[in-house]
CSV table of C-alpha atoms and ligand atoms in Angstrom, one decimal:
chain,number,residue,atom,x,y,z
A,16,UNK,CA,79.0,271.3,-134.4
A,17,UNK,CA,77.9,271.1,-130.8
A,18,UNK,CA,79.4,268.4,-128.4
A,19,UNK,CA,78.0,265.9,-125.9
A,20,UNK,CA,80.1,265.7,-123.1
A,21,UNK,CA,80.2,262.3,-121.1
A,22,UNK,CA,81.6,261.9,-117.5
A,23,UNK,CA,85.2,260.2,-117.6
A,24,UNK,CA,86.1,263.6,-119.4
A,25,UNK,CA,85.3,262.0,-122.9
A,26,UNK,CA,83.0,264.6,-125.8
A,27,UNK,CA,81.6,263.0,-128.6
A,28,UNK,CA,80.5,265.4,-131.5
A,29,UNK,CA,76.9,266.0,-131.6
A,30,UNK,CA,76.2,264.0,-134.7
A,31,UNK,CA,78.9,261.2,-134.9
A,32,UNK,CA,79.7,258.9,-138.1
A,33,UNK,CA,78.0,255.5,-137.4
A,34,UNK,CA,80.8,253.2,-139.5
A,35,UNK,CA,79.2,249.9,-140.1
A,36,UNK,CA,78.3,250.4,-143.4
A,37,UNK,CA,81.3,252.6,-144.7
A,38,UNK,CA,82.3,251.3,-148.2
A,39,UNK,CA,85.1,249.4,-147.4
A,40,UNK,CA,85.9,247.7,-150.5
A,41,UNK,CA,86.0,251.6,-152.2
A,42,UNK,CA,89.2,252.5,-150.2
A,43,UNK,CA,88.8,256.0,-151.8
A,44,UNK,CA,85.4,256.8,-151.0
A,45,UNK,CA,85.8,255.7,-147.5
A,46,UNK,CA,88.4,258.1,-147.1
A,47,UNK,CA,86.7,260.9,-148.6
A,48,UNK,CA,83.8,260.2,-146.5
A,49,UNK,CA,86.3,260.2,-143.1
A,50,UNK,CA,87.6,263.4,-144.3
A,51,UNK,CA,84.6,265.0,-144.9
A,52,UNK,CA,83.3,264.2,-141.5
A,53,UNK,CA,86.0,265.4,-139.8
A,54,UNK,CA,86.1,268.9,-142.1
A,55,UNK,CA,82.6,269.0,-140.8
A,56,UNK,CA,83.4,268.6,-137.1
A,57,UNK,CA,82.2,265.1,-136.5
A,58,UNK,CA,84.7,263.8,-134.3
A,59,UNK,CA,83.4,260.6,-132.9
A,60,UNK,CA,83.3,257.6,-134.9
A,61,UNK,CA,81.8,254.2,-134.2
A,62,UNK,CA,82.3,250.5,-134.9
A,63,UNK,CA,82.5,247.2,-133.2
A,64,UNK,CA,85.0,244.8,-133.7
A,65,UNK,CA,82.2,242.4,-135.5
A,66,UNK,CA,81.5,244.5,-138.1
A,67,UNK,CA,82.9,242.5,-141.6
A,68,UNK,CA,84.8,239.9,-139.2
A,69,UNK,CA,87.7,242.5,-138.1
A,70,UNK,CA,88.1,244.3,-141.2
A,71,UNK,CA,85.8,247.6,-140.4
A,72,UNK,CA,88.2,248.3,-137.2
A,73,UNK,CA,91.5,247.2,-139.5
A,74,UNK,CA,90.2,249.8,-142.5
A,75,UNK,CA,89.0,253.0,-139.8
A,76,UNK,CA,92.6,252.3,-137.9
A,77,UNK,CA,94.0,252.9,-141.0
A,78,UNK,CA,92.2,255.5,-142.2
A,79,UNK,CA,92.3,257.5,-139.4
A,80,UNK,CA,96.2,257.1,-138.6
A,81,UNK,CA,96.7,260.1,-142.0
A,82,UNK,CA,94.7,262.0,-139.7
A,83,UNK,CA,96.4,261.8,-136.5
A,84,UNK,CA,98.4,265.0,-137.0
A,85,UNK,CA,95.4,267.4,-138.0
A,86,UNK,CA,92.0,266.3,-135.7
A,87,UNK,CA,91.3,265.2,-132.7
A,88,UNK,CA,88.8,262.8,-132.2
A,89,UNK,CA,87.6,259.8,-130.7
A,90,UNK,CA,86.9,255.9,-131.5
A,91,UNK,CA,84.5,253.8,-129.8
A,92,UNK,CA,84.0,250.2,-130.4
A,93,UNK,CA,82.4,247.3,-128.9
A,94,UNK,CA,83.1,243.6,-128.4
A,95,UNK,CA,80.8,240.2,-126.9
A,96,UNK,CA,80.5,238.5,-129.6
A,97,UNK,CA,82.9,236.1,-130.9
A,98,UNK,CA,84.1,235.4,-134.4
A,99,UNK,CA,85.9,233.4,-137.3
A,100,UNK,CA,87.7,236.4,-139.4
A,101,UNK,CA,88.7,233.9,-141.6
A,102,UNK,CA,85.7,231.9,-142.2
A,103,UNK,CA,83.6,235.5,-141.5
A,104,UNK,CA,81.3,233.6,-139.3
A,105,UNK,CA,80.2,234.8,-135.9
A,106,UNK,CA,80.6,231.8,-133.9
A,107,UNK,CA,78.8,233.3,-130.6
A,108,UNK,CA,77.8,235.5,-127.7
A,109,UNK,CA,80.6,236.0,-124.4
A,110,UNK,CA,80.7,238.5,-122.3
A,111,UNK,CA,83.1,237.0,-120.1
A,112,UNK,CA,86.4,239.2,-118.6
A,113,UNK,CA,88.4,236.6,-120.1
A,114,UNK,CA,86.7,237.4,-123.7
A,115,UNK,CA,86.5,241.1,-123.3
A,116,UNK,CA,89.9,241.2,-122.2
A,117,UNK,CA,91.3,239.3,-125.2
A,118,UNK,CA,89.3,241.0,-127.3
A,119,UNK,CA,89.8,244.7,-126.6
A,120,UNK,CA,93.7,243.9,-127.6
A,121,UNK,CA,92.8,242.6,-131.1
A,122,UNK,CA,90.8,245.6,-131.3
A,123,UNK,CA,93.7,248.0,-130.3
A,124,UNK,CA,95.5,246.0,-132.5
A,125,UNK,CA,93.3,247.0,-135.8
A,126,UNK,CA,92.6,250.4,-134.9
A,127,UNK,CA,96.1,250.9,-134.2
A,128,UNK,CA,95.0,252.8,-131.2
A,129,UNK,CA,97.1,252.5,-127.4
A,130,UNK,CA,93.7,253.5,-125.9
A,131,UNK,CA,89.7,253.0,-126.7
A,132,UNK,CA,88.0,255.8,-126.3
A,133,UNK,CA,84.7,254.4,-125.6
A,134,UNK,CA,84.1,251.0,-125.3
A,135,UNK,CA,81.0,249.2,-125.1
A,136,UNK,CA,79.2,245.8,-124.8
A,137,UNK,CA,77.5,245.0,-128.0
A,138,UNK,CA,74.2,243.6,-126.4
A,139,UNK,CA,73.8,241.0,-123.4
A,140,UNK,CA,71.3,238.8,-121.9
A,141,UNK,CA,70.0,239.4,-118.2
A,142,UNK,CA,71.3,235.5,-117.6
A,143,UNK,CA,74.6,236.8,-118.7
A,144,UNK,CA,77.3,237.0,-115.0
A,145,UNK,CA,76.7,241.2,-115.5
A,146,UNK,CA,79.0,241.7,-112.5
A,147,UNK,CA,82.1,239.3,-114.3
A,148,UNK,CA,81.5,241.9,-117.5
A,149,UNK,CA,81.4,245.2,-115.5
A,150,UNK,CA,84.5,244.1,-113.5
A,151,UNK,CA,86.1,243.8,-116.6
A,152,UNK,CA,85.3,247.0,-117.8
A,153,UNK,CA,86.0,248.3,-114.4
A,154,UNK,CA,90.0,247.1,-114.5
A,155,UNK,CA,90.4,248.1,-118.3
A,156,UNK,CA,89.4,251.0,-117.6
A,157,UNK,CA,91.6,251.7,-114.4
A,158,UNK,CA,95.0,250.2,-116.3
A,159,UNK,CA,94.3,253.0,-118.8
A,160,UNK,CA,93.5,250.7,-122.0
A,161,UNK,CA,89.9,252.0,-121.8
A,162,UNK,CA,88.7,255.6,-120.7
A,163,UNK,CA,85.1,255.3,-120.6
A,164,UNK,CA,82.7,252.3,-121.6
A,165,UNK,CA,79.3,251.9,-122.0
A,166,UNK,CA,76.4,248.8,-123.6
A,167,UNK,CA,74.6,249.0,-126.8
A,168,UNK,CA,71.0,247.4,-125.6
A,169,UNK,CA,67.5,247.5,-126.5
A,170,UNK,CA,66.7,245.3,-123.3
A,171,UNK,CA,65.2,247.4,-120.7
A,172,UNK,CA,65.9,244.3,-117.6
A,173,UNK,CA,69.7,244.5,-119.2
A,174,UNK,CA,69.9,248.0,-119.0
A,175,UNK,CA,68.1,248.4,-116.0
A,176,UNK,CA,70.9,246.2,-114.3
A,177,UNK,CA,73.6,248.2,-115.7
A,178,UNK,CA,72.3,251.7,-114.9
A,179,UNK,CA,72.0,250.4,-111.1
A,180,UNK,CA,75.0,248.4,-110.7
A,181,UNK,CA,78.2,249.7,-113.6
A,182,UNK,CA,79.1,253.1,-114.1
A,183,UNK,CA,78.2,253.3,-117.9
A,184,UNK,CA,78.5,256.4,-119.7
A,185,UNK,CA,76.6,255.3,-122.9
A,186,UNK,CA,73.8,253.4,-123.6
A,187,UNK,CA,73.2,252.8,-127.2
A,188,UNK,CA,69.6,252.1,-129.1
A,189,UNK,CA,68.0,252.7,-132.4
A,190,UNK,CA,66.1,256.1,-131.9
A,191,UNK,CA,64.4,258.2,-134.4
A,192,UNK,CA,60.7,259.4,-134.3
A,193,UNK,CA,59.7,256.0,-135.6
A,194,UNK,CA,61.2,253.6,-133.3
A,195,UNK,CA,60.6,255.9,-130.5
A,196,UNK,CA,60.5,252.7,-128.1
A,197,UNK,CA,64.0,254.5,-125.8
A,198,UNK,CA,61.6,257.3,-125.0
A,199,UNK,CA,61.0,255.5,-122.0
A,200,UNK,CA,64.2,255.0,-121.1
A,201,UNK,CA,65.4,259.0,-122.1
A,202,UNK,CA,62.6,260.0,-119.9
A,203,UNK,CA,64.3,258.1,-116.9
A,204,UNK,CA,67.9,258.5,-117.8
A,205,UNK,CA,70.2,259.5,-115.1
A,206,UNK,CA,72.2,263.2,-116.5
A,207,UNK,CA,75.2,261.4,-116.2
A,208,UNK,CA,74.4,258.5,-119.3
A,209,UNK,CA,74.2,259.3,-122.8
A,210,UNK,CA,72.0,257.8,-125.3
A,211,UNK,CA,73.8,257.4,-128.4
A,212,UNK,CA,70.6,256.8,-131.1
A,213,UNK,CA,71.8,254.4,-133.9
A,214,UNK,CA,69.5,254.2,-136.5
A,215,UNK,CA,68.7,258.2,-136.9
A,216,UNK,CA,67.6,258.6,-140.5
A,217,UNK,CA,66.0,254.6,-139.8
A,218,UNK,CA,68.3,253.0,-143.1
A,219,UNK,CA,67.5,256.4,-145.2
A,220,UNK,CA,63.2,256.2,-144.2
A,221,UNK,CA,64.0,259.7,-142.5
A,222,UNK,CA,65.7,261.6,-145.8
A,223,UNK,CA,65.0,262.9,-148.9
A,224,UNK,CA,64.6,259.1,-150.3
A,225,UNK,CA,62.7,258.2,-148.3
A,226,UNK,CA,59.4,257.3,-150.5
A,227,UNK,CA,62.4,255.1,-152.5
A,228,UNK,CA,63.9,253.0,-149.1
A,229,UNK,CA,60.3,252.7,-148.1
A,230,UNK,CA,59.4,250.7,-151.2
A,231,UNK,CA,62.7,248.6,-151.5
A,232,UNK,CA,63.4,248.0,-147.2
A,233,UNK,CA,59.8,248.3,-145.5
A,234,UNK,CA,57.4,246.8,-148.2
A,235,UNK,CA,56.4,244.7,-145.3
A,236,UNK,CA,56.3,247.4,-142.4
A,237,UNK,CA,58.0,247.8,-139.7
A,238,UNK,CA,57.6,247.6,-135.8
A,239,UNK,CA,53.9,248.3,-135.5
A,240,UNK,CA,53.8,249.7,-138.9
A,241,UNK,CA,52.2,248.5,-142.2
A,242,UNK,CA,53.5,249.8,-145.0
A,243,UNK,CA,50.5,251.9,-145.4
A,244,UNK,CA,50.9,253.4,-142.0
A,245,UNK,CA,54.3,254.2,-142.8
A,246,UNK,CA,53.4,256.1,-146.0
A,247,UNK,CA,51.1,257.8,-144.4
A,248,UNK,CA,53.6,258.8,-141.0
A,249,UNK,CA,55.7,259.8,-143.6
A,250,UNK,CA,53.3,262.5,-145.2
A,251,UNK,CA,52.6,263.7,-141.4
A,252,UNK,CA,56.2,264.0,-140.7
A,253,UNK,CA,56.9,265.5,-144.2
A,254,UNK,CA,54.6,268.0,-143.4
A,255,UNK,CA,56.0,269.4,-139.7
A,256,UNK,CA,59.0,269.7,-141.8
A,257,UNK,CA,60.2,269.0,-145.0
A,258,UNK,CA,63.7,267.8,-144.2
A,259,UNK,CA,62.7,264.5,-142.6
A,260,UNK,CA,66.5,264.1,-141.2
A,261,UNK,CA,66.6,267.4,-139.9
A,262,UNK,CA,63.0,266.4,-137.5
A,263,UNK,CA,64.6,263.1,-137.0
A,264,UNK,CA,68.2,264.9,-135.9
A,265,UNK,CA,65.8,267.7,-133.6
A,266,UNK,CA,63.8,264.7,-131.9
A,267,UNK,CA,66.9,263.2,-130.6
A,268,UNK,CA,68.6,266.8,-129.8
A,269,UNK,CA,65.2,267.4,-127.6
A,270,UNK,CA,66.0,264.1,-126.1
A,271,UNK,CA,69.9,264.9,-125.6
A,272,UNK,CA,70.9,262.0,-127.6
A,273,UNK,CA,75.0,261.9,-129.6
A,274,UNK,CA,73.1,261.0,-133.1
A,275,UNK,CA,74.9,258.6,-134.2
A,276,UNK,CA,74.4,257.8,-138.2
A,277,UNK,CA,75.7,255.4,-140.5
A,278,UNK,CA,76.7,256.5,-144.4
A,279,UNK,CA,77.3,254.5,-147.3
A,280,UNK,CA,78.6,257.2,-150.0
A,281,UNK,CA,79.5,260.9,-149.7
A,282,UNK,CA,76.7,261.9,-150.8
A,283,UNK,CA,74.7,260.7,-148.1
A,284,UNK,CA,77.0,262.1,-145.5
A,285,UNK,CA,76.7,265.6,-147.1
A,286,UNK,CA,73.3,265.5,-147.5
A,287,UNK,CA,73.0,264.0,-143.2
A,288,UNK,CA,75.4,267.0,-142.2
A,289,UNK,CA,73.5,269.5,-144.3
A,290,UNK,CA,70.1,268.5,-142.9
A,291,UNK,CA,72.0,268.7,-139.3
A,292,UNK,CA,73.6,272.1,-139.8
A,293,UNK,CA,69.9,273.5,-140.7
A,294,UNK,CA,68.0,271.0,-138.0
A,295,UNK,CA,65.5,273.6,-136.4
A,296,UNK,CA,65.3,274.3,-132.5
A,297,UNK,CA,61.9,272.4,-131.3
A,298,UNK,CA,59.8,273.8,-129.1
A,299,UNK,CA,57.5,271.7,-126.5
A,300,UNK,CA,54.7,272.1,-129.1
A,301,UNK,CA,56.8,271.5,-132.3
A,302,UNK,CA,58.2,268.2,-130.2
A,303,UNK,CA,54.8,267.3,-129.5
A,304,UNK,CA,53.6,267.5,-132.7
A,305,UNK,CA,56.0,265.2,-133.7
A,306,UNK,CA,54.8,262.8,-131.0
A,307,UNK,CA,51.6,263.3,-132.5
A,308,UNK,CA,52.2,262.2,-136.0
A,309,UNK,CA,53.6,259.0,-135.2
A,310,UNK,CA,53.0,255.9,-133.1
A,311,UNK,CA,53.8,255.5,-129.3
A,312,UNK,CA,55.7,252.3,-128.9
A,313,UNK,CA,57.3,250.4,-126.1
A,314,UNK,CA,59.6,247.6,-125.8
A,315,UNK,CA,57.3,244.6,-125.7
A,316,UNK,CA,60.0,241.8,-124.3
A,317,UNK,CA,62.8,241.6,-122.0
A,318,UNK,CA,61.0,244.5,-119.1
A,319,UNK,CA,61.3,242.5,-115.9
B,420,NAP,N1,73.7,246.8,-132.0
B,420,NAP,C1,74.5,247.8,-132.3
B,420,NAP,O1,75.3,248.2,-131.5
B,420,NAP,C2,74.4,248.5,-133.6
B,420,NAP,C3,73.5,248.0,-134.6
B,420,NAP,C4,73.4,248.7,-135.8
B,420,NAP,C5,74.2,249.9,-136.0
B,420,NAP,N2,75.0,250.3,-135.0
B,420,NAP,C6,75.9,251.5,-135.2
B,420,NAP,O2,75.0,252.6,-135.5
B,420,NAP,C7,75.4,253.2,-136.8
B,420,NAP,C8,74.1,253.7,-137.4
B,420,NAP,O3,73.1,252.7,-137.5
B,420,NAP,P1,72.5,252.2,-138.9
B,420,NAP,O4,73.6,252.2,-139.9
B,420,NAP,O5,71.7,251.0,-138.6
B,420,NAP,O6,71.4,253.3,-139.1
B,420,NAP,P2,71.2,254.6,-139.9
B,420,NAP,O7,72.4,255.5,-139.6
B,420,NAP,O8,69.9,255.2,-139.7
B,420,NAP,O9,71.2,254.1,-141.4
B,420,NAP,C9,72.4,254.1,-142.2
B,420,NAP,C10,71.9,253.7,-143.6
B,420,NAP,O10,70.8,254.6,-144.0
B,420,NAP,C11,71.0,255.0,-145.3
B,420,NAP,N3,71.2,256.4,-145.3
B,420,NAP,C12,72.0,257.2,-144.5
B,420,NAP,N4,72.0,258.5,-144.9
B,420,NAP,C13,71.2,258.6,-145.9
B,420,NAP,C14,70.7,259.6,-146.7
B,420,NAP,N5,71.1,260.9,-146.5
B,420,NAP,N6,69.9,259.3,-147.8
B,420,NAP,C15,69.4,258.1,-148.0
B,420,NAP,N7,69.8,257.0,-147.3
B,420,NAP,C16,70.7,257.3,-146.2
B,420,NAP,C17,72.1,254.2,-145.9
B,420,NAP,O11,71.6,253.0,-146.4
B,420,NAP,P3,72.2,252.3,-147.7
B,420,NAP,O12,73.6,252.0,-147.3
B,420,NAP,O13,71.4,251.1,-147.9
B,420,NAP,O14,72.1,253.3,-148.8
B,420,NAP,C18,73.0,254.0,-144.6
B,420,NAP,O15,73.8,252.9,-144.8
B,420,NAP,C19,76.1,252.1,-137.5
B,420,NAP,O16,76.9,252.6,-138.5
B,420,NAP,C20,76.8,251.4,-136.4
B,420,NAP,O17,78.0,252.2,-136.2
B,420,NAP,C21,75.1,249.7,-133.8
């Protein structure tokens, strides 16, 4: 497993386990999926503390306490929004210190962590008070209770703002061949900010279902896509190579992305780390025929 390393002395594994759709109700086949990753080398695991209300943190906290002792590894989370665990009902958006500062002890609370790894804002307005949010971040990260943060955006004004004025280490977006809309933003990326691509194999489009999740979650398209388009994108990609997670996982290693990707079984997670362990080396060509078989697209709102 090769690792990303990000300034503040933080490395995420290379493929990380995206943990918003982890089984949670199936306490067992959560933690064989954990277990797995971590056997495999995945090391960095992500959620947010509004994934199910609270309860994704509270379930990965106690998950990965049995593994204290034999890994190391890292957590990162994410916090804005505010919730009702009880009623599990997001009541809002608030990005204010007061917020961020409440919140980041609940989630040290459920992780049952003394220190977040990487913490980041889950999304933002440009009207939000940026500098009240990054000042925040700033003095959680100097009292030790963070020890790097970064923003989960697909806003290029937002993330413009903080690439000039915070000292991110990660900026989070879905990224895969399809939604290829960060491209801009890689292109432009400053060495010292990491993209971590959510949304790698694009809900299972990009594996070896992927005729199956194409008929039951895109009947209707996607992006600029009709569902015939995609079909047919499909084929193209198919036919560069065969193993439509492995091109997917080699776009975003050309692009020097942390691919982040979300699992609901063990199966899928096998499958996701044997398509990475057999991912192929691109060249400019092979990376431009990838280009080729697919659509250029570019965030359409939110650019000035
Ligand atoms: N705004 C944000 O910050 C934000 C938003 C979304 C996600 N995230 C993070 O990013 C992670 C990844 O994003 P994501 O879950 O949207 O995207 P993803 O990793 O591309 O998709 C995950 C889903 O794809 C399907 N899948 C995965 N591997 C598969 C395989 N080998 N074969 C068939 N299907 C497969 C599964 O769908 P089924 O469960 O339906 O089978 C799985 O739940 C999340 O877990 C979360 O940690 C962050």
């Amino acid at each position: 497993m090769r690792n990303i390393q990000l300034k503040d002395d933080i490395t995420l594994s290379e493929l990380s386990l995206g943990c918003m759709n982890l089984p949670l109700d199936d306490r067992s086949e959560t933690e064989k999926i954990i277990r797995f990753a971590l056997e495999s080398g995945i090391t960095h695991f992500d959620t947010a503390d509004l994934y199910q209300f609270g309860e994704n943190e509270k379930v990965l906290g106690e998950v990965m306490q049995q593994f204290r002792s034999d890994y190391t590894f890292t957590i990162g989370t994410k916090a804005g929004n505010e919730f009702d665990a009880e009623k599990r009902e997001k009541i809002g958006w608030n990005p204010s210190a007061s917020h961020i500062k409440s919140a980041v002890k609940d989630s040290l609370g459920r992780l049952g962590m003394e220190a977040i790894d990487l913490y980041q804002l889950h999304g933002g307005t440009i009207e939000d008070n940026k500098d009240e949010t990054i000042s925040a971040f700033e003095d959680l990260k100097k009292e030790g209770v963070i020890r790097s943060y970064g923003i989960s955006s697909i806003r290029l004004n937002v993330i413009d703002y903080y690439l000039k004025h915070s000292d991110i280490s990660t900026l989070m977006m879905q990224f895969n061949p399809i939604d290829n809309r960060p491209l801009e933003v890689a292109d432009n990326l400053n060495k010292e900010v990491k993209i971590l691509s959510r949304g790698p194999v694009m809900k299972g489009l990009l594996s070896g279902n992927s005729r199956k999740v194409l008929e039951n979650k895109f009947e209707d398209g996607v992006l600029e896509y009709s569902y015939e388009e995609l079909q047919d994108t499909i084929s193209r990609l198919e036919k560069i190579n065969g193993d439509l997670t492995a091109l997917s996982y080699a776009f975003l290693r050309h692009n020097d992305a942390v691919i982040v990707n979300g699992v609901s079984s063990l199966a899928q997670l096998e499958s996701n780390v044997e398509s990475y362990r057999s991912m192929p080396e691109l060249s400019q060509q092979e990376y431009e025929n990838i280009l080729d078989a697919v659509k250029l697209i570019r965030y359409e709102e939110h650019r000035a």
